[in-house]
CSV table of C-alpha atoms in Angstrom, one decimal:
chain,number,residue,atom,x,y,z
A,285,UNK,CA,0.0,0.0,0.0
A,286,UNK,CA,1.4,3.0,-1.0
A,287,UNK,CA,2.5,6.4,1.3
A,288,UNK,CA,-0.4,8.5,-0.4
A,289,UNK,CA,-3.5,5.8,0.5
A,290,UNK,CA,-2.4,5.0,3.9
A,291,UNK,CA,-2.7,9.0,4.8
A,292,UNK,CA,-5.9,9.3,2.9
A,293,UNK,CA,-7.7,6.0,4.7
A,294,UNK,CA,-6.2,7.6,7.8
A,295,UNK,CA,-7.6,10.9,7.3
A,296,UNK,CA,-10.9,9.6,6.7
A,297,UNK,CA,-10.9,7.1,10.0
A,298,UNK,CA,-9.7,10.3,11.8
A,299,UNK,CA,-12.2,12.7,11.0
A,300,UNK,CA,-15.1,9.8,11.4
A,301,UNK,CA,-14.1,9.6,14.6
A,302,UNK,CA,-14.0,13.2,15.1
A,303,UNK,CA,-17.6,13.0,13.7
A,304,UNK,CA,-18.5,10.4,15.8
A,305,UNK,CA,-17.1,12.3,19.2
A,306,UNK,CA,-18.8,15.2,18.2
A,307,UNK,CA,-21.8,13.4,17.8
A,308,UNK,CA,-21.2,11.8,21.0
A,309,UNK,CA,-20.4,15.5,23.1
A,310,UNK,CA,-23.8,16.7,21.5
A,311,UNK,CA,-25.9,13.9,22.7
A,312,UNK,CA,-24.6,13.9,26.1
A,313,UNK,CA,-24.7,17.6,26.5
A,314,UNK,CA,-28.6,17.2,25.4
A,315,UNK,CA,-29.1,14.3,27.6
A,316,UNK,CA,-27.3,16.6,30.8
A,317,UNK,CA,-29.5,19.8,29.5
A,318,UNK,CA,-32.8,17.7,29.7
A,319,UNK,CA,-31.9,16.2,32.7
A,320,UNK,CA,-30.9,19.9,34.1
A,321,UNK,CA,-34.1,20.9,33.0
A,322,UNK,CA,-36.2,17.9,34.6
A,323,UNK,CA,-34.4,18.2,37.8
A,324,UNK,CA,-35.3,22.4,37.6
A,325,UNK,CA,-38.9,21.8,36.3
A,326,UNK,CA,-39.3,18.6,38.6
A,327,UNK,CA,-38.0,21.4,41.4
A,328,UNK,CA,-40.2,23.8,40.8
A,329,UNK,CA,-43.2,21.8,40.0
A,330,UNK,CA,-42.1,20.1,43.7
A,331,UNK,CA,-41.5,23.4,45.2
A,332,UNK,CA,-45.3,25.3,43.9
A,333,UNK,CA,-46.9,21.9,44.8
A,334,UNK,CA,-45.7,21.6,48.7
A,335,UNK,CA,-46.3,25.5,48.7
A,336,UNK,CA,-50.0,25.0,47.3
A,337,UNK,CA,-50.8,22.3,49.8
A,338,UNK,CA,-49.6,24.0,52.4
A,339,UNK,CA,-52.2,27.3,51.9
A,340,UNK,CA,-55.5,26.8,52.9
A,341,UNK,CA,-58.1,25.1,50.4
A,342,UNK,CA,-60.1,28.4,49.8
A,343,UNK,CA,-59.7,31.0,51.6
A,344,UNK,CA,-62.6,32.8,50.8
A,345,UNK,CA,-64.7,29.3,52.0
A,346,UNK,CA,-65.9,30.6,55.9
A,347,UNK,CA,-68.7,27.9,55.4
A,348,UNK,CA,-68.3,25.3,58.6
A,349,UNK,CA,-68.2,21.6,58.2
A,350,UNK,CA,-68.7,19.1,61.0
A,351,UNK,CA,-65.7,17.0,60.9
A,352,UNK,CA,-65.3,14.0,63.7
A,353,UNK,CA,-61.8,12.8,64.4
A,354,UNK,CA,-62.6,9.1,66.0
A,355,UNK,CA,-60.8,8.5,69.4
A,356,UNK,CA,-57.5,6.8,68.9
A,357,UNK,CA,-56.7,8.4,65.9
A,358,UNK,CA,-53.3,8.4,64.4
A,359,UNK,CA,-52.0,11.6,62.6
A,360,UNK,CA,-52.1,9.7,58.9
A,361,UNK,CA,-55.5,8.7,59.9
A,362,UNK,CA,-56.8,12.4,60.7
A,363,UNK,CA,-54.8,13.7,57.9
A,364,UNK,CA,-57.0,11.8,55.6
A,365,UNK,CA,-60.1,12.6,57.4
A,366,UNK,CA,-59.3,16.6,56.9
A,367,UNK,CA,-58.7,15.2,53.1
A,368,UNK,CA,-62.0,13.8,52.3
A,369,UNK,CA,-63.8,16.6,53.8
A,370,UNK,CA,-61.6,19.2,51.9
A,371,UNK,CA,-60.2,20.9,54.8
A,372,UNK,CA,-56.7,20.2,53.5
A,373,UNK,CA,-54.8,19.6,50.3
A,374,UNK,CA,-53.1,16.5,50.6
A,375,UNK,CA,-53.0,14.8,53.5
A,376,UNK,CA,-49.0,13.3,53.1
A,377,UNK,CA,-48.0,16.8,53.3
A,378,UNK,CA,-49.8,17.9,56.4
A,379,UNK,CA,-47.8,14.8,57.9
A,380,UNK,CA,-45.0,15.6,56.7
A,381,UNK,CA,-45.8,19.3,58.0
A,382,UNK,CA,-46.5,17.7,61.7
A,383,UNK,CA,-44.0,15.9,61.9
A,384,UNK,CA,-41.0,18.5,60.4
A,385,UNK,CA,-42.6,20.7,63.2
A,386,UNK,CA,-42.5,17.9,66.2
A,387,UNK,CA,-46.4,18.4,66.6
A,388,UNK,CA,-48.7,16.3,68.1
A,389,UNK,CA,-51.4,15.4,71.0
A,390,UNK,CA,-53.8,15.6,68.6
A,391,UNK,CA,-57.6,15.5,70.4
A,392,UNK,CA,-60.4,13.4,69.6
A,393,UNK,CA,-64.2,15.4,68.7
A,394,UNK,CA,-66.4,16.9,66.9
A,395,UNK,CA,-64.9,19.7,65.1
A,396,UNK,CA,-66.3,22.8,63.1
A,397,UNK,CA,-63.4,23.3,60.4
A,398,UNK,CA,-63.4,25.6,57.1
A,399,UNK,CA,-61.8,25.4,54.7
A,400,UNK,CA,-60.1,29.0,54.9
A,401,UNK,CA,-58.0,27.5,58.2
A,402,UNK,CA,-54.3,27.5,57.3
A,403,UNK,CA,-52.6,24.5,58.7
A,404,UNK,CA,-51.6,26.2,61.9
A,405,UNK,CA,-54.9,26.9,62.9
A,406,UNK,CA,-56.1,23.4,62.0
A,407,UNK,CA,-53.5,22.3,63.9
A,408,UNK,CA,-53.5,24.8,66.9
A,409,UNK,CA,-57.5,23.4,66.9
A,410,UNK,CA,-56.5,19.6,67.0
A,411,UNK,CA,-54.3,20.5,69.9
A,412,UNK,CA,-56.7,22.5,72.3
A,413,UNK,CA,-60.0,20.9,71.3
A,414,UNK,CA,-61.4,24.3,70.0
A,415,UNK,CA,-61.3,26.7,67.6
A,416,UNK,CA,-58.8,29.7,67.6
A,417,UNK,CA,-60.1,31.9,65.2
A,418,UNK,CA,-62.0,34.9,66.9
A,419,UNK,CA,-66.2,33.7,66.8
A,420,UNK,CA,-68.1,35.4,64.3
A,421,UNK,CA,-70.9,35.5,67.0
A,422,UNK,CA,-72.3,34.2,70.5
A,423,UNK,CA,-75.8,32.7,71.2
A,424,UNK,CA,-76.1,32.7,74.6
A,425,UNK,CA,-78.7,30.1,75.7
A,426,UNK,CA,-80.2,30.3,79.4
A,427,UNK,CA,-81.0,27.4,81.5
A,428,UNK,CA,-84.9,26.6,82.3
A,429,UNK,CA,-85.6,27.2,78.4
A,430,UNK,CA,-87.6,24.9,76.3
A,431,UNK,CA,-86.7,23.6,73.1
A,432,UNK,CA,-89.7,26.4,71.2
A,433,UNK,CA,-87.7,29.1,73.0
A,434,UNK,CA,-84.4,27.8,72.4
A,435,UNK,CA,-85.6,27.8,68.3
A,436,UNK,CA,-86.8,31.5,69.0
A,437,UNK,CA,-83.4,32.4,70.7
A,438,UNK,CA,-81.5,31.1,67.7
A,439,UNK,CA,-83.6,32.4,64.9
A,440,UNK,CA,-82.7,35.9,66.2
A,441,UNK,CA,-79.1,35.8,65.6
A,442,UNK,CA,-79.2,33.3,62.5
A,443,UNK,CA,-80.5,33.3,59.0
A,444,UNK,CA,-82.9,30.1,60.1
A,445,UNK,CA,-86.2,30.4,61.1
A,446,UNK,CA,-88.0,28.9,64.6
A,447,UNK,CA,-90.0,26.8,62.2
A,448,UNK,CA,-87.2,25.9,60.3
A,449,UNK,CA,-85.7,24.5,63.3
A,450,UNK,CA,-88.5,23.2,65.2
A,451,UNK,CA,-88.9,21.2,62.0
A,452,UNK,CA,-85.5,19.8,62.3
A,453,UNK,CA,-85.8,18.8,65.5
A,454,UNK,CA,-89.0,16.9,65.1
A,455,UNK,CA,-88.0,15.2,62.1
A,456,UNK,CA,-87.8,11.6,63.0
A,457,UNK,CA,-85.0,10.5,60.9
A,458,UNK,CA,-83.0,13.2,61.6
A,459,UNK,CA,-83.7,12.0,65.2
A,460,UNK,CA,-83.2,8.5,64.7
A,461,UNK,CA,-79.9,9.2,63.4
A,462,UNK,CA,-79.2,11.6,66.4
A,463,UNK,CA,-79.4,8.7,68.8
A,464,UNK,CA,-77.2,6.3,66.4
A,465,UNK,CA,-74.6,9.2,66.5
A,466,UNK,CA,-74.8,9.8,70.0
A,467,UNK,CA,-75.8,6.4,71.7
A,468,UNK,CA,-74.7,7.3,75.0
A,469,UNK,CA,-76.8,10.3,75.3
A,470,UNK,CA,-79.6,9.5,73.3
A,471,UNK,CA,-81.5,6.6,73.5
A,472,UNK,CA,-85.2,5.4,71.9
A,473,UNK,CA,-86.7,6.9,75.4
A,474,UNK,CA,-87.0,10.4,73.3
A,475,UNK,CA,-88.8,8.7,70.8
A,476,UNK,CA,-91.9,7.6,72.9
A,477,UNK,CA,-95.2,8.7,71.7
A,478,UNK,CA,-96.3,10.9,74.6
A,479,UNK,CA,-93.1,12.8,74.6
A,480,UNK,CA,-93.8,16.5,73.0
A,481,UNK,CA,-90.2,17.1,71.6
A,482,UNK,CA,-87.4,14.4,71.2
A,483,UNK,CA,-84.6,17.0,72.1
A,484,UNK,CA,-86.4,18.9,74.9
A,485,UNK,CA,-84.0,19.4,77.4
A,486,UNK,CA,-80.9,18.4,75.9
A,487,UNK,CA,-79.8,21.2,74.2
A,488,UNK,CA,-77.9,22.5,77.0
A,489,UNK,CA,-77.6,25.8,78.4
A,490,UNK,CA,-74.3,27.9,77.5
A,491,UNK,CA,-73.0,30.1,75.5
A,492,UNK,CA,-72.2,29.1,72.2
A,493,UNK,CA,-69.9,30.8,69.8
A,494,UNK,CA,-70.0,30.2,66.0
A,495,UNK,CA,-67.0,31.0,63.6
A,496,UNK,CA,-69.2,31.6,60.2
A,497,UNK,CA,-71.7,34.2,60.1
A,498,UNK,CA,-74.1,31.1,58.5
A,499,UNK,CA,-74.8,28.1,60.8
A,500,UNK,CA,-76.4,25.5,60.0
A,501,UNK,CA,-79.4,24.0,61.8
A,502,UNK,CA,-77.1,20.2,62.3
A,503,UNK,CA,-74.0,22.4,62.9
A,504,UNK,CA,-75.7,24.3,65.9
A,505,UNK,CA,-77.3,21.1,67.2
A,506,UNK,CA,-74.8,19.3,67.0
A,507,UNK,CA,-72.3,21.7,69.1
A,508,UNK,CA,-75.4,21.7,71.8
A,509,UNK,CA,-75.8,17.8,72.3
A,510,UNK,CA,-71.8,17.7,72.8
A,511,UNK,CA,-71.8,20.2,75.3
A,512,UNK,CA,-74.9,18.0,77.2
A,513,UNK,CA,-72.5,15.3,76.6
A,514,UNK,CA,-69.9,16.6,78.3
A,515,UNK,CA,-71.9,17.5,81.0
A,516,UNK,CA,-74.5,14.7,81.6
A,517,UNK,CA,-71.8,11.9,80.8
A,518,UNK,CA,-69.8,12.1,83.4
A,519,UNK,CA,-72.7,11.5,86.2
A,520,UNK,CA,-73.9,8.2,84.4
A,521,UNK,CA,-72.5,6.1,87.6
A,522,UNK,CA,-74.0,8.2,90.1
A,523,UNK,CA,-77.4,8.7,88.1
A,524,UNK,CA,-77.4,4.7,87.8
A,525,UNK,CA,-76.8,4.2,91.6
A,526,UNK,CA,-80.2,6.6,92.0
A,527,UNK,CA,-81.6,4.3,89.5
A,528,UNK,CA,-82.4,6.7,86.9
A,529,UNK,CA,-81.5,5.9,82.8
A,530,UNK,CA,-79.9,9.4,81.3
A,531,UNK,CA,-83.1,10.3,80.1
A,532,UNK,CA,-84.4,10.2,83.5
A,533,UNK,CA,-81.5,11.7,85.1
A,534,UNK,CA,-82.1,14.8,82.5
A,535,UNK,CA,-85.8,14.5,83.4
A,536,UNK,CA,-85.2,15.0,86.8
A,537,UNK,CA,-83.0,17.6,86.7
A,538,UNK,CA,-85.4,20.1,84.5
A,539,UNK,CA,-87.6,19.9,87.2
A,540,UNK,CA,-85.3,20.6,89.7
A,541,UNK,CA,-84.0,23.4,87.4
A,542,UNK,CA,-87.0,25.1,87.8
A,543,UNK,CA,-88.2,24.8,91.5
A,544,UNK,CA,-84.8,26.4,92.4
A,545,UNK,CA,-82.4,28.5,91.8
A,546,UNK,CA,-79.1,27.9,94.2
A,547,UNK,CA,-77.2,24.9,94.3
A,548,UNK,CA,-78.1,24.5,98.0
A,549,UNK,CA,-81.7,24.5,97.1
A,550,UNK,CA,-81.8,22.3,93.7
A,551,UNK,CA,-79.4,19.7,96.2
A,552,UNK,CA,-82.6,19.8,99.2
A,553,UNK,CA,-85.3,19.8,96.2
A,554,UNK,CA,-83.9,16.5,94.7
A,555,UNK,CA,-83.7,14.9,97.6
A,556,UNK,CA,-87.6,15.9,98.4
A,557,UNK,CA,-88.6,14.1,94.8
A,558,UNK,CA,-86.5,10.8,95.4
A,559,UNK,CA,-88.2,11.0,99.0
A,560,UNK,CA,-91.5,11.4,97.3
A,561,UNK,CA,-90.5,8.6,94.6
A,562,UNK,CA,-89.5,6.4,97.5
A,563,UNK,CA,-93.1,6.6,99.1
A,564,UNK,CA,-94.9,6.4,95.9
A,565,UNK,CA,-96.3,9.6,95.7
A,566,UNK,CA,-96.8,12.2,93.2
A,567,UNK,CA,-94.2,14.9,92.6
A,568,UNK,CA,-96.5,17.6,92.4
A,569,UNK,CA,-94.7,20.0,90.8
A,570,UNK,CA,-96.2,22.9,89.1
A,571,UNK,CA,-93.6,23.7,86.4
A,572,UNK,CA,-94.4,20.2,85.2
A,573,UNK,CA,-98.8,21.5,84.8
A,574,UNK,CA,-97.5,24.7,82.9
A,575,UNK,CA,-95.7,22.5,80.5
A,576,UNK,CA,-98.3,20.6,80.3
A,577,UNK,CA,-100.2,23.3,79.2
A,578,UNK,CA,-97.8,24.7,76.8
A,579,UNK,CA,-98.3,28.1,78.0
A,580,UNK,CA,-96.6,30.0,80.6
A,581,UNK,CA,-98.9,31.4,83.9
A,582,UNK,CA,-97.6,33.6,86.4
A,583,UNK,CA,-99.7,31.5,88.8
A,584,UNK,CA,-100.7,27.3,88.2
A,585,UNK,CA,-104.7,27.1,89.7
A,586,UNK,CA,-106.4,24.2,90.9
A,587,UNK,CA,-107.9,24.0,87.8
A,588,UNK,CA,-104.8,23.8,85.9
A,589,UNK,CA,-103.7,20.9,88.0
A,590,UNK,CA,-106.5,18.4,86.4
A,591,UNK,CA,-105.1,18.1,83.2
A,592,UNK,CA,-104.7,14.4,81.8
A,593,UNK,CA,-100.8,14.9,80.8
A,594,UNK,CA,-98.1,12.3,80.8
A,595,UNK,CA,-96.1,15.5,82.1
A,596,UNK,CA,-98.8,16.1,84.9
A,597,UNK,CA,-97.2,15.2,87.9
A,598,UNK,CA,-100.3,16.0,89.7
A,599,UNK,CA,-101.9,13.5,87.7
A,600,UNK,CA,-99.3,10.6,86.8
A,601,UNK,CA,-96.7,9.2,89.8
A,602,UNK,CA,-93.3,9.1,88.9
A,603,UNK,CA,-91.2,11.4,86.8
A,604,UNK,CA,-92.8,13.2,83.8
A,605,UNK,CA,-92.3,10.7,80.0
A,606,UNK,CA,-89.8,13.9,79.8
A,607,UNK,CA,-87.7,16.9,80.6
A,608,UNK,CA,-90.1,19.9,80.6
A,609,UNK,CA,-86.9,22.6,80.2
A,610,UNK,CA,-82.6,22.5,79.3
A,611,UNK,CA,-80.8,23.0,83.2
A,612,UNK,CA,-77.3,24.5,84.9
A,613,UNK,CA,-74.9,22.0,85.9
A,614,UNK,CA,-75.5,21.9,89.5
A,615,UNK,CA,-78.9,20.8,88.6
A,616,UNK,CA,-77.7,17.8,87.5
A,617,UNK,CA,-75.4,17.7,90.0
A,618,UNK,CA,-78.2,17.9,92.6
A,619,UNK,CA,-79.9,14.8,91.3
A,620,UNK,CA,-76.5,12.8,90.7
A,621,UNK,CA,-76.1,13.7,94.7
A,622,UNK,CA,-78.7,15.4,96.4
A,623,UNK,CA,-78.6,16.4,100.4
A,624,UNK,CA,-80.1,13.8,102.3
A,625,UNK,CA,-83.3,14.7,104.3
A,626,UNK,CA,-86.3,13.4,104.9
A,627,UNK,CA,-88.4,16.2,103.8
A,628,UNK,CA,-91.4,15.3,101.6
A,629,UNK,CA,-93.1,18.7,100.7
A,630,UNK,CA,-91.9,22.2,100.6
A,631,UNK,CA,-92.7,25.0,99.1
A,632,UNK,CA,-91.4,28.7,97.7
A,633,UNK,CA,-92.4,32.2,99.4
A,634,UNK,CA,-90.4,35.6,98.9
A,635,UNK,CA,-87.0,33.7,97.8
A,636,UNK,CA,-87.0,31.4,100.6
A,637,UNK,CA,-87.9,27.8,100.4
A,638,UNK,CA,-89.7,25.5,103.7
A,639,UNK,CA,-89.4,22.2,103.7
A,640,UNK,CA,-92.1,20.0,106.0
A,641,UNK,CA,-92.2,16.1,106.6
A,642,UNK,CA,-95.3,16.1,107.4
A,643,UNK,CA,-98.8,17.5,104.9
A,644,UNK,CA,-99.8,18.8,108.5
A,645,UNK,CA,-96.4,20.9,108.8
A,646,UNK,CA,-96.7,21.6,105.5
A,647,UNK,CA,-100.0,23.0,105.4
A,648,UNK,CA,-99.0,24.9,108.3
A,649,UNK,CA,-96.6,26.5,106.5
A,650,UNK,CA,-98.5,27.5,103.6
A,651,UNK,CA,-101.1,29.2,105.5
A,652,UNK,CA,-98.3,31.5,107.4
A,653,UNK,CA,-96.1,32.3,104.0
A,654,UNK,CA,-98.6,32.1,101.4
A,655,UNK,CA,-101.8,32.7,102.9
A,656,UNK,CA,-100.8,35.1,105.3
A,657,UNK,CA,-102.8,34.0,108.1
């Protein structure tokens, strides 16, 4: 082979591979731009989305939603709940979020969320069992009120009507799923046909403060049954030893609510009625004839007392089929543990109350402070 080929065959090989390295450089500086450009799309795609799950869902959304976080509930597992009922993004990042910030001791309950609450808030709720956004209103709801007054009370500060929610509250599938909701308040007792209004008396009386300007009818109900729970629950034992169900416990302590007003008084007063249960007699309690009535009197007359009512206790023994009116605390705590006496009547004259063991005492009594003689 001569001089002249071998250069030209080696000028060729040369500037193939020349070609071929160039080719080479350009595919691998396309292969490292994409994959710069992945790893800075795939960073800022990363980057907006954490940012966008961590802001709230809509912030313009004040609407409340009933959200129940079970007892024993892990943080993945009330994560997802906040999920489904859209008051977070994505529930791995608000674990992630917990955990990055060491946060936990997470309560069990019934919450109001919306879905305007950044995940501080959500969190800072979880924590203390309540809410900490300022309350768009209060409804303050006084004990000795029936459930038509509690409906009036509420229809002034909300964009429902009394009808609206008397017609809640008498629906019987709303209340049959009430009492499958709350088992250990509610039971089928409320359902009896005699009994005017399922929820009378256990709407408790408090104050109530609502974070949206627009509660609903559940939302409020709801918040009032918990609050009864809360306080009725705890006495189950003692009610049990006095041998009343929870309905009867309640029962018992709207009357009580309303033949007195201290907790000295409501303590003697129970103690009268379980006397008076004890020897079979009637409780013969006026506040029970006015509700059976429906109306209110300034003063119950003989006449009043004949009327055939399952709420009578002139004319049924034993407690009313029902609670007459919501209560205080210490009413309840009167009939979980009432003062023991052995006083069967009393009776109510210029803020004072007399107690007698005896209808002759009694009698006595009523002609000096209420007759006058």
């Amino acid at each position: 082979m001569s001089d002249s080929n071998f250069k030209d065959k080696y000028k060729k090989r040369l500037e193939k591979r020349t070609e071929e390295a160039s080719t080479v450089r350009k595919i691998v500086a396309i292969i490292l731009t994409v994959l710069v450009l992945v790893i800075v799309v795939g960073g800022l795609s990363g980057y907006f989305y954490v940012k966008s799950a961590l802001e709230p869902v809509d912030p313009d959304d004040d609407s409340a939603k009933n959200v129940k976080i079970p007892l024993g509930s892990s943080t993945s597992q009330i994560a997802g709940i906040l999920e489904e009922n859209d008051i977070i993004k994505n529930d791995l990042i608000f674990r992630f979020y917990t955990k990055f910030n060491n946060e936990s001791g997470f309560q069990a309950g019934n919450y109001q969320f919306t879905s305007s609450m950044s995940f501080d808030e959500i969190i800072e709720t979880l924590k203390t069992g309540k809410l900490v956004k300022e309350p768009a209103f209060k409804v303050s709801v006084p004990e000795g009120k029936t459930l038509e007054q509690i409906a009036g009370i509420f229809a002034e500060k909300t964009d429902f009507t009394k009808k609206e929610f008397m017609d809640k509250v008498n629906d019987k599938e709303y209340v049959e799923q009430l009492i499958e909701d709350h088992p250990q308040l509610l039971s089928k007792e409320i359902l009896k046909e005699d009994i005017r209004y399922p929820l009378e008396g256990y709407l408790f009386a408090a104050t109530y403060p609502f974070y949206v300007d627009n509660p609903t009818i559940d939302q409020t109900i709801e918040e009032m049954l918990s609050k009864t729970k809360n306080v009725v629950l705890p006495y189950k034992d003692e009610l049990e030893k006095q041998d009343l169900t929870i309905h009867q416990g309640i029962t018992m302590a709207s009357l009580v609510e309303n033949e007195a007003r201290t907790a000295k008084s409501r303590k003697m007063i129970a103690e009268v009625f379980y006397n008076r249960l004890d020897e079979e007699m009637p409780l013969q309690t006026d506040p029970t004839v006015l509700y059976a009535h429906g109306e209110h009197k300034e003063r119950v007359l003989y006449e009043d007392l004949e009327i055939e009512s399952p709420y009578n206790t002139y004319y049924i023994k034993g407690l009313p089929v029902g609670p007459i009116s919501n209560f205080n605390k210490n009413s309840m705590e009167a009939v979980a543990n009432p003062d023991d006496n052995e006083y069967l009547y009393f009776l109510a004259s210029d803020g004072e109350i007399y107690y007698s063991k005896t209808l002759e005492e009694h009698n006595k009594k009523k002609q000096k402070y209420i007759s006058g003689d």
